[in-house]
């Protein structure tokens, strides 16, 4: 026989065994029933103590009465890595906010914390929500509960900070709210419910601007308090001249946008070596700083403006790796790689400067300097001879009756320092004109219309060794009239009998824009390439180009 335990519980177990089982089965039954005295230990899971708990959303939440907000909590170790840990949530004011076990907060009262289904609206007020475990608590999130927000207004106000400036009209007329670059002003947001101001109950507003290049907005918060700003206020600082809209939001409601202007550029003056506004003489291979003085419509001198710097002859006078590139520096160094000269200008050109400005329906055009600074490049001390290559081509294959068959057109480079002719470059058509870009890297050869649209603009890579035809743009037949300072855009006058038109060709993308101008005989680009000047008979046409 097996001996059973003698405790009271075990004696009860032994009695049951004796009364229920026969002698033939007692061994098996006792083996099965002895579990009734329970000798196995209960296992428990030990969770580590977190270093901190991240509660989301953090800092401030704004809720309508009766609204629901989901909170999540992430315990972290000392390395800020997430760890598994059961957490509980708590509210400091359950009359305003109750939060269920799963992190759902009710701006009122839940019917159940373990299985929340119905949120009964409570009252207006403030509560703090936290997540907790192992004696560690998250930073609190402040929850503002308020009546439903149906509108928000934004207005400029007088702030107590000494570096704040009252907004002006920037000289553009009544209704304009603006500041000069780097000036700041305070703006106030106010929330209303059925016409009643409830700003004090909604917490912190979220502020936004449609174009952060024009204006930057900073609003006071728990993590970023700003001395002198009251609840609902924000600091707006003007940056790049232009216009944008600012607006405030709270509880998923946006204010109407308010137009804000960083006062536009009014004038630009260029000087070299600190004071010279007239022509300057620079030796080849040297450089000279050119400084812009920029004045806005308030009469304030402003700096750090994104100006487009251009040279009329970038091969001789260069103002950057790309002609007409944007620079915000206090000065730009003009280098002089070749003997010759050119005019340097710096313009305030949209969309980089005077952003989005309009006067009535008219978009504000670029602001050009009062003076284009002329730079003359003279030979330096080096005795090295400056080499020049001239390109020539025949035009006879289109004008020799009876012998045009088998006539091959080519362009030939001639080294003027040695008077030697290089290898000819075969052309796909006979040219009627030839112009170089100012960088001397490309030659553009026009062709007469005809042959069922198989002729067009030819582009020769003149800097290649040997030179080669890099493009044949059949959509732009005609005579080459002008090449833009950027070296890629070309004006071509169609030589067809009808319809006569002008093509503006972007040879970097091989795209063509047609202008309905008949009989054009001369043309040129502005130094920044944004405008074309075209002469057709007695008619002079000024054409802004949206994508020169």
Tab-separated table of N, CA and C in Angstrom, residues 311-316 323 338 389 391 434-445 458-463 470 480-490 507-508 524-525:
chain	number	residue	atom	x	y	z
A	311	UNK	N	26.185	87.249	-65.680
A	311	UNK	CA	27.195	87.977	-66.447
A	311	UNK	C	26.787	87.972	-67.909
A	312	UNK	N	26.989	89.114	-68.567
A	312	UNK	CA	26.649	89.180	-69.987
A	312	UNK	C	27.615	88.368	-70.834
A	313	UNK	N	28.804	88.078	-70.293
A	313	UNK	CA	29.783	87.249	-71.011
A	313	UNK	C	30.488	86.366	-69.993
A	314	UNK	N	29.847	85.260	-69.610
A	314	UNK	CA	30.420	84.416	-68.557
A	314	UNK	C	31.741	83.763	-68.935
A	315	UNK	N	32.072	83.732	-70.230
A	315	UNK	CA	33.366	83.173	-70.626
A	315	UNK	C	34.508	84.065	-70.163
A	316	UNK	N	34.282	85.387	-70.106
A	316	UNK	CA	35.315	86.330	-69.671
A	316	UNK	C	35.150	86.733	-68.212
A	323	UNK	N	25.965	80.378	-64.807
A	323	UNK	CA	25.551	81.762	-64.961
A	323	UNK	C	24.100	81.920	-64.519
A	338	UNK	N	39.171	84.808	-68.988
A	338	UNK	CA	39.625	85.152	-70.337
A	338	UNK	C	39.646	86.663	-70.525
A	389	UNK	N	39.528	79.412	-81.304
A	389	UNK	CA	39.127	78.519	-82.388
A	389	UNK	C	37.935	79.123	-83.103
A	391	UNK	N	35.015	78.540	-86.103
A	391	UNK	CA	34.331	77.493	-86.863
A	391	UNK	C	33.723	78.099	-88.124
A	434	UNK	N	25.095	80.670	-87.948
A	434	UNK	CA	25.940	80.011	-86.951
A	434	UNK	C	26.221	80.991	-85.824
A	435	UNK	N	25.847	80.614	-84.603
A	435	UNK	CA	26.143	81.427	-83.422
A	435	UNK	C	26.653	80.518	-82.307
A	436	UNK	N	27.604	81.057	-81.510
A	436	UNK	CA	28.121	80.337	-80.345
A	436	UNK	C	27.404	80.818	-79.087
A	437	UNK	N	27.364	79.940	-78.070
A	437	UNK	CA	27.004	80.439	-76.742
A	437	UNK	C	28.202	81.202	-76.183
A	438	UNK	N	27.968	81.982	-75.136
A	438	UNK	CA	29.025	82.867	-74.636
A	438	UNK	C	30.101	82.110	-73.883
A	439	UNK	N	29.813	80.863	-73.544
A	439	UNK	CA	30.824	80.034	-72.896
A	439	UNK	C	31.767	79.416	-73.924
A	440	UNK	N	31.423	79.506	-75.201
A	440	UNK	CA	32.257	78.941	-76.253
A	440	UNK	C	32.225	77.425	-76.317
A	441	UNK	N	31.206	76.820	-75.684
A	441	UNK	CA	31.160	75.353	-75.634
A	441	UNK	C	30.238	74.748	-76.680
A	442	UNK	N	29.276	75.538	-77.180
A	442	UNK	CA	28.328	75.032	-78.157
A	442	UNK	C	28.176	76.003	-79.316
A	443	UNK	N	28.013	75.432	-80.515
A	443	UNK	CA	27.701	76.214	-81.706
A	443	UNK	C	26.313	75.811	-82.175
A	444	UNK	N	25.500	76.812	-82.516
A	444	UNK	CA	24.131	76.566	-82.956
A	444	UNK	C	24.005	76.968	-84.413
A	445	UNK	N	23.580	76.041	-85.247
A	445	UNK	CA	23.480	76.263	-86.683
A	445	UNK	C	22.035	76.077	-87.116
A	458	UNK	N	20.724	72.642	-85.486
A	458	UNK	CA	21.845	71.736	-85.214
A	458	UNK	C	22.683	72.305	-84.083
A	459	UNK	N	23.078	71.444	-83.153
A	459	UNK	CA	23.906	71.844	-82.017
A	459	UNK	C	25.224	71.092	-82.107
A	460	UNK	N	26.324	71.842	-82.147
A	460	UNK	CA	27.656	71.250	-82.241
A	460	UNK	C	28.367	71.423	-80.907
A	461	UNK	N	28.868	70.314	-80.362
A	461	UNK	CA	29.672	70.346	-79.147
A	461	UNK	C	31.065	70.841	-79.508
A	462	UNK	N	31.282	72.156	-79.365
A	462	UNK	CA	32.528	72.760	-79.810
A	462	UNK	C	33.692	72.470	-78.884
A	463	UNK	N	33.427	72.086	-77.630
A	463	UNK	CA	34.503	71.827	-76.689
A	463	UNK	C	34.990	70.390	-76.753
A	470	UNK	N	25.826	67.285	-81.430
A	470	UNK	CA	25.230	66.686	-80.231
A	470	UNK	C	23.717	66.639	-80.287
A	480	UNK	N	19.165	81.201	-86.728
A	480	UNK	CA	19.501	81.456	-85.328
A	480	UNK	C	19.730	82.951	-85.135
A	481	UNK	N	18.954	83.552	-84.216
A	481	UNK	CA	19.059	84.996	-83.971
A	481	UNK	C	19.785	85.333	-82.676
A	482	UNK	N	19.637	84.499	-81.637
A	482	UNK	CA	20.241	84.853	-80.342
A	482	UNK	C	20.412	83.603	-79.504
A	483	UNK	N	21.427	83.664	-78.616
A	483	UNK	CA	21.695	82.598	-77.652
A	483	UNK	C	21.673	83.226	-76.255
A	484	UNK	N	20.974	82.592	-75.324
A	484	UNK	CA	20.842	83.131	-73.968
A	484	UNK	C	22.154	83.037	-73.210
A	485	UNK	N	22.323	83.868	-72.168
A	485	UNK	CA	23.556	83.806	-71.373
A	485	UNK	C	23.814	82.451	-70.729
A	486	UNK	N	22.741	81.668	-70.468
A	486	UNK	CA	22.985	80.356	-69.858
A	486	UNK	C	23.593	79.365	-70.837
A	487	UNK	N	23.646	79.727	-72.137
A	487	UNK	CA	24.301	78.891	-73.136
A	487	UNK	C	23.463	77.750	-73.656
A	488	UNK	N	22.206	77.646	-73.211
A	488	UNK	CA	21.365	76.513	-73.606
A	488	UNK	C	20.126	76.915	-74.391
A	489	UNK	N	19.673	78.144	-74.241
A	489	UNK	CA	18.435	78.580	-74.883
A	489	UNK	C	18.735	79.413	-76.127
A	490	UNK	N	17.960	79.170	-77.183
A	490	UNK	CA	18.230	79.767	-78.489
A	490	UNK	C	16.932	80.304	-79.074
A	507	UNK	N	17.947	73.694	-75.514
A	507	UNK	CA	18.754	72.597	-76.058
A	507	UNK	C	19.206	71.614	-74.982
A	508	UNK	N	19.033	71.969	-73.698
A	508	UNK	CA	19.395	71.009	-72.646
A	508	UNK	C	18.361	69.891	-72.548
A	524	UNK	N	17.449	89.196	-78.870
A	524	UNK	CA	18.442	89.036	-77.802
A	524	UNK	C	17.700	88.662	-76.528
A	525	UNK	N	18.480	88.148	-75.572
A	525	UNK	CA	17.952	87.798	-74.252
A	525	UNK	C	18.408	88.833	-73.235
